[in-house]
PDB file of C-alpha atoms and ligand atoms in Angstrom:
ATOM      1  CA  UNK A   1      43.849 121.611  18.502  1.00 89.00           C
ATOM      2  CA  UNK A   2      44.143 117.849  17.004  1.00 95.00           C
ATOM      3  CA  UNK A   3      47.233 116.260  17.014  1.00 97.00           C
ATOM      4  CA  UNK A   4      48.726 114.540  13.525  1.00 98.00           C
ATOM      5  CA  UNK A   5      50.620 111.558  14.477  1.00 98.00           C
ATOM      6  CA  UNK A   6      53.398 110.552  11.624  1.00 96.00           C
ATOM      7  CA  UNK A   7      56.915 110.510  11.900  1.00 94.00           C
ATOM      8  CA  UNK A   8      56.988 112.172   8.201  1.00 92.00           C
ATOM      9  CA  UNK A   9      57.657 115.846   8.336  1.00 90.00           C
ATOM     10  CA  UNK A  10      56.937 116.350   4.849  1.00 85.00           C
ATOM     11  CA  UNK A  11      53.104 114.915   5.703  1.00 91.00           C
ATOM     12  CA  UNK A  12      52.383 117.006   8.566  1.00 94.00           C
ATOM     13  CA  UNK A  13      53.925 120.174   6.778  1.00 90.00           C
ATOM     14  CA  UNK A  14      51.241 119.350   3.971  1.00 88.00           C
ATOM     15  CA  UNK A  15      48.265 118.746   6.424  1.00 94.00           C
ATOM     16  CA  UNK A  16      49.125 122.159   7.861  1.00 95.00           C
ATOM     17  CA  UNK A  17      48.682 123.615   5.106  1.00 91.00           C
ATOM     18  CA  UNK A  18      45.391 122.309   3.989  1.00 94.00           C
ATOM     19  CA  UNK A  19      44.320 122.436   7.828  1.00 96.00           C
ATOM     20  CA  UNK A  20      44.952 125.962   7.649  1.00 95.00           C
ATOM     21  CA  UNK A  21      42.346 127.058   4.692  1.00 94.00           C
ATOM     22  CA  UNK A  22      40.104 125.495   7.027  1.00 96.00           C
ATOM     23  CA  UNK A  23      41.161 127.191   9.869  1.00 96.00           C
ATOM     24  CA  UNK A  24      42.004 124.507  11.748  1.00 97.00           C
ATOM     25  CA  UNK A  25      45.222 124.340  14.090  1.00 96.00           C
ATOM     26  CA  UNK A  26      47.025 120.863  14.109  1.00 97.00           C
ATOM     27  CA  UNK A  27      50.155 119.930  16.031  1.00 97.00           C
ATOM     28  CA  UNK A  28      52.637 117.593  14.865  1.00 97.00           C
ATOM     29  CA  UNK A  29      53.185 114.331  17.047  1.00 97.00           C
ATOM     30  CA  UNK A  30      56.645 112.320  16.070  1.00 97.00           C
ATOM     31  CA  UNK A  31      55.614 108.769  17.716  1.00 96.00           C
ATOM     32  CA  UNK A  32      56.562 105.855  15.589  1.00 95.00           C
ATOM     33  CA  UNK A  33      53.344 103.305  16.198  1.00 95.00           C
ATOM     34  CA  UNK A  34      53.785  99.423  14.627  1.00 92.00           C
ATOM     35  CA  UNK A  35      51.737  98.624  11.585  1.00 89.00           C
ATOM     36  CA  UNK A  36      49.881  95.339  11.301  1.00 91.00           C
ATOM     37  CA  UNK A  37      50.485  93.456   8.394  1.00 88.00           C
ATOM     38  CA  UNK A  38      46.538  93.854   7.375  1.00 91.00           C
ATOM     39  CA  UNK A  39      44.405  93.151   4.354  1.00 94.00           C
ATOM     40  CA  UNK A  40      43.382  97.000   3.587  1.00 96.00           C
ATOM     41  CA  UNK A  41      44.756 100.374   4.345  1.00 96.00           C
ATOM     42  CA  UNK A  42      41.963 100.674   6.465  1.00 96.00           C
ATOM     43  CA  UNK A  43      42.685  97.868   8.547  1.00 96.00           C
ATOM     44  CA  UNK A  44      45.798  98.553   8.997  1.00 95.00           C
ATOM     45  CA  UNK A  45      44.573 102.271  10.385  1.00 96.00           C
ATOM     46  CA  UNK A  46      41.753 100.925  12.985  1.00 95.00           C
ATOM     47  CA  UNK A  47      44.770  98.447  14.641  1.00 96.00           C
ATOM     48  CA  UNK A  48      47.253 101.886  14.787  1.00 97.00           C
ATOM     49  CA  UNK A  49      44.695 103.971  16.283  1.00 97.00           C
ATOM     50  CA  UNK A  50      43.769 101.201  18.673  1.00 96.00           C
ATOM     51  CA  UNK A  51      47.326 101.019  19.697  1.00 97.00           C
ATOM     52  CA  UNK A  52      47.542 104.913  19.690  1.00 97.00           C
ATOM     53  CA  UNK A  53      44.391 105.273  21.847  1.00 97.00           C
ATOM     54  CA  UNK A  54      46.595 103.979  24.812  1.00 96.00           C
ATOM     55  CA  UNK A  55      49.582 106.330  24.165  1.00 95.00           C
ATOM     56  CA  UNK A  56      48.086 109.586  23.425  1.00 95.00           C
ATOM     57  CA  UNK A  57      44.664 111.625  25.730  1.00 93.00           C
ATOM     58  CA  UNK A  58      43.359 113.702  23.148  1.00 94.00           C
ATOM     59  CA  UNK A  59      42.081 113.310  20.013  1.00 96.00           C
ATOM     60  CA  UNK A  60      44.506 112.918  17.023  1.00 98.00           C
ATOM     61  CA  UNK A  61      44.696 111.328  13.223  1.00 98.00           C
ATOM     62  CA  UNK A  62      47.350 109.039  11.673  1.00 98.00           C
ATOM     63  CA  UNK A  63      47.500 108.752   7.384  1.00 97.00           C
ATOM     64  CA  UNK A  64      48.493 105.986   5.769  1.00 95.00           C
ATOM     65  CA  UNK A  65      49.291 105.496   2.342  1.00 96.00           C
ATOM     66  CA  UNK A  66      50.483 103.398  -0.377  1.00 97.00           C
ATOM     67  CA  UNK A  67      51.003 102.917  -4.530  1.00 98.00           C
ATOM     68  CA  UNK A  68      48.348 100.307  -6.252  1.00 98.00           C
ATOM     69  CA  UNK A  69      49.539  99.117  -9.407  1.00 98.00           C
ATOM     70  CA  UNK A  70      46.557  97.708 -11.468  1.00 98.00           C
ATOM     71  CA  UNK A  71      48.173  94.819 -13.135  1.00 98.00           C
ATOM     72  CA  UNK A  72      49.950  93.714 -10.237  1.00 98.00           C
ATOM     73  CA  UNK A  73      46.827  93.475  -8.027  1.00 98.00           C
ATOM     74  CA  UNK A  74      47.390  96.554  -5.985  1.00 98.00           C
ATOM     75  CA  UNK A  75      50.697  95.682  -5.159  1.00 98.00           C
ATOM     76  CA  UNK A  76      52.980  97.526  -3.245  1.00 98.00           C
ATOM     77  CA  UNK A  77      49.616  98.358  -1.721  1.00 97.00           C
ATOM     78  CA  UNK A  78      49.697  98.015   1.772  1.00 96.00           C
ATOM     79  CA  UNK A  79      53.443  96.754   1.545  1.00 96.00           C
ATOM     80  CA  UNK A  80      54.383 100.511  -0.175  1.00 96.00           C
ATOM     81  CA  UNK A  81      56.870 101.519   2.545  1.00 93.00           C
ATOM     82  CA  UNK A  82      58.641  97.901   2.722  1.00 95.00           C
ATOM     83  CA  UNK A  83      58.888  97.420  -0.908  1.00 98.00           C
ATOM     84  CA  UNK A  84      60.173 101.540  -1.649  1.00 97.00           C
ATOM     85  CA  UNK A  85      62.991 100.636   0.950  1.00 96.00           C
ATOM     86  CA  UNK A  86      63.597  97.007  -0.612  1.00 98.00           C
ATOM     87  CA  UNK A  87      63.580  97.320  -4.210  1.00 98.00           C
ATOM     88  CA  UNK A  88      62.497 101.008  -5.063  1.00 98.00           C
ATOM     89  CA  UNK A  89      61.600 102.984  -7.984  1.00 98.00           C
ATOM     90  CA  UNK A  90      63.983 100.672 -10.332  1.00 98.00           C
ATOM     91  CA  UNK A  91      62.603  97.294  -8.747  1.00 98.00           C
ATOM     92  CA  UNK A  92      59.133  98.416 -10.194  1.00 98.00           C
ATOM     93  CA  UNK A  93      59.916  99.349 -13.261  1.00 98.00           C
ATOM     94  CA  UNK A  94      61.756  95.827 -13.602  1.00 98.00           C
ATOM     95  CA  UNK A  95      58.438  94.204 -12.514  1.00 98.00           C
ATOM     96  CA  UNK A  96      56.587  96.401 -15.005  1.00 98.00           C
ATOM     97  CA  UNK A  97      58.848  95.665 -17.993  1.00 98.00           C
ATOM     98  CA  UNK A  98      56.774  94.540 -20.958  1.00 96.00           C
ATOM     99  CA  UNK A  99      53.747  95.113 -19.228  1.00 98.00           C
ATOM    100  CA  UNK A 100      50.804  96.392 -20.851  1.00 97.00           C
ATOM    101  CA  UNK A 101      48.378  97.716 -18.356  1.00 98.00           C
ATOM    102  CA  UNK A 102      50.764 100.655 -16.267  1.00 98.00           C
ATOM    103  CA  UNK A 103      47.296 102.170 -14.620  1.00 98.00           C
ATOM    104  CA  UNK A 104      48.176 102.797 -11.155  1.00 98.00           C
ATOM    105  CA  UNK A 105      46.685 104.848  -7.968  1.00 98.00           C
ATOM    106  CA  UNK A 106      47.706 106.246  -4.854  1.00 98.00           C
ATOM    107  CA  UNK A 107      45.660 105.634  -2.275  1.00 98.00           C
ATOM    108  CA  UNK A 108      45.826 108.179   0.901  1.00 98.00           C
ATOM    109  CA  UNK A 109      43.141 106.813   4.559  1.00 98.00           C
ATOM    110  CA  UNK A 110      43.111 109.663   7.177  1.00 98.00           C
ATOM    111  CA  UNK A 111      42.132 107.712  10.333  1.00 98.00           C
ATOM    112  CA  UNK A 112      40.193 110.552  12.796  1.00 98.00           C
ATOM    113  CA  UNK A 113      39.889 109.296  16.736  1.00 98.00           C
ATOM    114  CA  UNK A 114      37.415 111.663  18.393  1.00 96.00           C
ATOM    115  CA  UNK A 115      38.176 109.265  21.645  1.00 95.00           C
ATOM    116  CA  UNK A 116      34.518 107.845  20.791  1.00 95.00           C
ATOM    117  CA  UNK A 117      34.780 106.146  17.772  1.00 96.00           C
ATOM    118  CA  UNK A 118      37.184 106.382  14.531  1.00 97.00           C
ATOM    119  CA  UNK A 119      36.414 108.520  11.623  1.00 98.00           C
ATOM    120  CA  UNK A 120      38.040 107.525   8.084  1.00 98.00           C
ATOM    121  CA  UNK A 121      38.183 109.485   5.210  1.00 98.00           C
ATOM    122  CA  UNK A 122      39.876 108.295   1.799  1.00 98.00           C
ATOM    123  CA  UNK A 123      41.612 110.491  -0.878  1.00 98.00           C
ATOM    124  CA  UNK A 124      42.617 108.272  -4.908  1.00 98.00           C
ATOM    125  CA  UNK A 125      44.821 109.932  -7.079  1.00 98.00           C
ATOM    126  CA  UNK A 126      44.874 107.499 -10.692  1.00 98.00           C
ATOM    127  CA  UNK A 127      47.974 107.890 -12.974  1.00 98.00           C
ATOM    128  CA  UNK A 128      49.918 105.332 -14.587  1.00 98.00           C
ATOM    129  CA  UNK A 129      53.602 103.882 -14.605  1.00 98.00           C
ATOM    130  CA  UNK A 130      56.004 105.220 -15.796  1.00 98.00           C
ATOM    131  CA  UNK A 131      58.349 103.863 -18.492  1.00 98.00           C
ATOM    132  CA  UNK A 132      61.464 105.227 -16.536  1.00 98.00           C
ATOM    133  CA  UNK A 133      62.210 107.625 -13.181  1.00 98.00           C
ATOM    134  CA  UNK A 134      61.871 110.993 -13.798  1.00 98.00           C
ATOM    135  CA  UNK A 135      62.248 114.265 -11.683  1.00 98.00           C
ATOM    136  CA  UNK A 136      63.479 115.018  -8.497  1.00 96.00           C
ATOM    137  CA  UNK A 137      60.647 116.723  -6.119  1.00 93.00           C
ATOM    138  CA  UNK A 138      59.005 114.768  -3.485  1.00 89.00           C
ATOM    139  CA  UNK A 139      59.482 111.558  -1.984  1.00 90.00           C
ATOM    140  CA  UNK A 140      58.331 107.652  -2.480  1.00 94.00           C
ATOM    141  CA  UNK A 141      57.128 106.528  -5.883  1.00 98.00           C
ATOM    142  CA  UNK A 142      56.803 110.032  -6.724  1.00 96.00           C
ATOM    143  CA  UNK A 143      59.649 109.816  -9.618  1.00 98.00           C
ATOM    144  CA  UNK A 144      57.583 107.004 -11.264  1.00 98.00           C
ATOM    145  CA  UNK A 145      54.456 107.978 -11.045  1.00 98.00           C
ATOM    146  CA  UNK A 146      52.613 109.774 -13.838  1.00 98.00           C
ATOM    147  CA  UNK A 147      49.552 111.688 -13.630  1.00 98.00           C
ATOM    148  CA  UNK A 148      48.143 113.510 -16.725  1.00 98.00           C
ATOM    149  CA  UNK A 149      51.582 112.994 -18.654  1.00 97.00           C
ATOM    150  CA  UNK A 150      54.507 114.229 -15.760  1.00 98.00           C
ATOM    151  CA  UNK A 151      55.426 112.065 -13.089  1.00 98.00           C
ATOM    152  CA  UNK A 152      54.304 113.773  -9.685  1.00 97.00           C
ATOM    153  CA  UNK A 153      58.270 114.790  -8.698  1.00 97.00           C
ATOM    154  CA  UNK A 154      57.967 116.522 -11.855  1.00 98.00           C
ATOM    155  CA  UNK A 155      55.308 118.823 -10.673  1.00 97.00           C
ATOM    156  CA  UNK A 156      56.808 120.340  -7.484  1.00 94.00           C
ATOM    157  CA  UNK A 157      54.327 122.079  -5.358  1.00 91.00           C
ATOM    158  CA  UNK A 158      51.623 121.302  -8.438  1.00 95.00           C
ATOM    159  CA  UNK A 159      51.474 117.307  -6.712  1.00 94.00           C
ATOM    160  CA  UNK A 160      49.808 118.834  -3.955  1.00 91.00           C
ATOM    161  CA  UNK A 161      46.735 120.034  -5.248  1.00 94.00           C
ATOM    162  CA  UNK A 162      46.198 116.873  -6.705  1.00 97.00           C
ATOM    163  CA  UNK A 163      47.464 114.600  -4.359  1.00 96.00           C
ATOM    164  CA  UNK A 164      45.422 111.263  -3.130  1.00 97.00           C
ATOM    165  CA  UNK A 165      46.642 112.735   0.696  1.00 96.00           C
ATOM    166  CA  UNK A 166      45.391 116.515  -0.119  1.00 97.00           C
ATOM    167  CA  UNK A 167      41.637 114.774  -1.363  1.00 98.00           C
ATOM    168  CA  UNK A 168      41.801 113.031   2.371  1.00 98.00           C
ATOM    169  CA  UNK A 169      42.646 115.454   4.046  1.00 98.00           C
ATOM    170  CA  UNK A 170      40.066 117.833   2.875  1.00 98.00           C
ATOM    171  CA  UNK A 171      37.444 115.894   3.139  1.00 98.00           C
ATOM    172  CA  UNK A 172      38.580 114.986   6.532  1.00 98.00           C
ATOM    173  CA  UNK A 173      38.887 118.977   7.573  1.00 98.00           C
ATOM    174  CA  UNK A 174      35.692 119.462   5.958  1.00 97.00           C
ATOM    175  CA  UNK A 175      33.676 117.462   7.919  1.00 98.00           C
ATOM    176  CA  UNK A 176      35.266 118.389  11.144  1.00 97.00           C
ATOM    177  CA  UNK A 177      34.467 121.981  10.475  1.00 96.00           C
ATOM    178  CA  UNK A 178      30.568 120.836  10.746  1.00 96.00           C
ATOM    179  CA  UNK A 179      31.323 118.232  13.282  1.00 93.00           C
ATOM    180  CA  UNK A 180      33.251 120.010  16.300  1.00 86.00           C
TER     181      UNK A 180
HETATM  182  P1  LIG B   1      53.955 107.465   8.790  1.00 88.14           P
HETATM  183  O1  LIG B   1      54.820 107.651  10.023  1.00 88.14           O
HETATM  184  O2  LIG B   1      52.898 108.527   8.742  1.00 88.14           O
HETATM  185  O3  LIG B   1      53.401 106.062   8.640  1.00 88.14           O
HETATM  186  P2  LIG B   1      55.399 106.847   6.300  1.00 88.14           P
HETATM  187  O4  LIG B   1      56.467 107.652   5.613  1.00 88.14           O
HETATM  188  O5  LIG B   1      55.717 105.470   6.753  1.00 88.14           O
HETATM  189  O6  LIG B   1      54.884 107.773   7.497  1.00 88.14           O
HETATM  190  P3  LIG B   1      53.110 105.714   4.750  1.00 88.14           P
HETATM  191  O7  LIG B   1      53.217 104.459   5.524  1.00 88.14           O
HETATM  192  O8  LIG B   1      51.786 106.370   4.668  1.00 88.14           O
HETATM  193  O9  LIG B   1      54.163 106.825   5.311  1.00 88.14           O
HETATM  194  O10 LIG B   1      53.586 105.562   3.260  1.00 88.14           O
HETATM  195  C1  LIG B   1      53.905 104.342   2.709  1.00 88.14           C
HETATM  196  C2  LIG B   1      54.854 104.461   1.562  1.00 88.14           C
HETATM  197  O11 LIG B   1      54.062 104.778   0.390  1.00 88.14           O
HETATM  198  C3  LIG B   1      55.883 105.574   1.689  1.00 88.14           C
HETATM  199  O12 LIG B   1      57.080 105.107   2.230  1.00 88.14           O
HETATM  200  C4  LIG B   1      56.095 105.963   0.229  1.00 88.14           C
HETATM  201  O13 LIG B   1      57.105 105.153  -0.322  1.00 88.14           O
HETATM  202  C5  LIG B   1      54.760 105.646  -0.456  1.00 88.14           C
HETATM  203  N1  LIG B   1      53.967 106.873  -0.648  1.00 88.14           N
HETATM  204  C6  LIG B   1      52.913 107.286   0.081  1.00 88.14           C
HETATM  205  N2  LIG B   1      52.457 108.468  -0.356  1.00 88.14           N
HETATM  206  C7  LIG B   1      53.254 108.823  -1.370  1.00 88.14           C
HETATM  207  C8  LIG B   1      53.329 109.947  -2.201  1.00 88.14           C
HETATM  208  O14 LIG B   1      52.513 110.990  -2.068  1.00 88.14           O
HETATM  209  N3  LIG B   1      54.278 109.974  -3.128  1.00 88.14           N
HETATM  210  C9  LIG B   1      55.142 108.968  -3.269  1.00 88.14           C
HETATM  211  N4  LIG B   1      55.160 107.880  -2.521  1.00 88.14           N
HETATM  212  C10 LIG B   1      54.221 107.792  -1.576  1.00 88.14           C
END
C-alpha cells in the first residue's frame, strides 16, 4: 500500500483509478505540506518530500502541477495555484488578449519516496488558449484550456485519458509494478 499525499480529492480519486488497472492499492493522505517558491516543478517536489519524509514512515507520492503558457514564458507555471485563486480563468484571458502565440501545456511531476531516494516521473499535455471560458467539468484552468479543439471541462471524463496527471501517473505505476 503507498500512500498519495494531496489535499485534492478529485486527484487522489483519479490516481485510484489509474492505480487500479495496475493493480496497485493507494490510500489517500489529507496533509497540507508548504511549497517552496522554487525554480521548477521538480524543485519544488524534492523540498515537499523532504519536508514530508519527517511527517509520514512509509513510503508515499505527492503531484504537483501547473499551466505553462508559451508566450508568457511558462507562466502561471509553478505559480498555477496562486495565480487561479488571484486572477483566474478571466485574468488570463486578459493577459492573452491580442496575443498571437496561445500554445500552452500542462505539466503534471509525480514525486515517488521509496524512503531511499526520490523517484520522479513527468506527464505534458499541449493545447492552446482559449479565446474565452468554456464548459463546466473539472477544476483549475480546465475551462480555458483547449486540447484538440474543446477545452478540457468540455470533455468530462474524456480529460482523463489525456490528462498531463494520467501520463504521470502511469508511468509512475508502471515502473513500480517492475520495481517493488
Ligand atoms: P495538492 O495538495 O496536491 O498540492 P493542489 O490543488 O494545490 O493540490 P497543484 O498544486 O498540483 O494542486 O495544482 C496547481 C494548480 O494548477 C491548481 O490549483 C490548478 O489551478 C492548476 N491545475 C493543475 N492541474 C490542473 C488540471 O488538470 N486542470 C486544470 N487546472 C489544473
Amino acid at each position: 500500500m503507498i500512500s498519495f499525499v494531496t489535499t485534492n480529492k478529485g486527484k487522489f480519486v483519479e490516481a485510484k483509478k489509474i492505480a487500479e488497472k495496475f493493480s496497485i492499492e493507494i490510500r489517500w493522505v489529507n496533509l497540507e505540506y508548504p511549497e517552496i517558491q522554487g525554480e521548477s516543478l521538480e524543485e519544488v517536489a524534492y523540498f515537499s518530500i523532504k519536508f514530508l519524509s519527517k511527517e509520514i514512515d512509509d513510503m508515499f507520492f505527492i503531484e504537483d502541477s501547473g499551466l505553462f503558457i508559451n508566450s508568457l514564458k511558462g507562466f502561471p507555471g509553478i505559480y498555477s495555484s496562486y495565480v487561479f485563486k488571484t486572477i483566474g480563468n478571466e485574468g488570463i484571458l486578459k493577459l492573452m488578449e491580442g496575443v498571437k502565440d496561445r500554445s500552452a501545456y500542462f505539466k503534471a511531476v509525480v514525486a515517488f519516496y521509496d524512503r531511499s531516494e526520490i523517484h520522479t516521473f513527468i506527464g505534458i499535455t499541449e493545447g492552446r488558449i482559449a479565446n474565452e471560458i468554456r464548459g463546466d467539468s473539472g477544476f483549475g484552468f480546465d475551462p480555458i484550456f483547449e486540447y484538440n479543439g474543446r477545452t478540457f471541462a468540455e470533455m468530462g471524463e474524456g480529460k482523463n485519458e489525456v490528462s498531463h496527471r494520467r501520463k504521470a501517473l502511469e508511468k509512475f505505476f508502471s515502473w513500480l509494478t517492475k520495481n517493488f
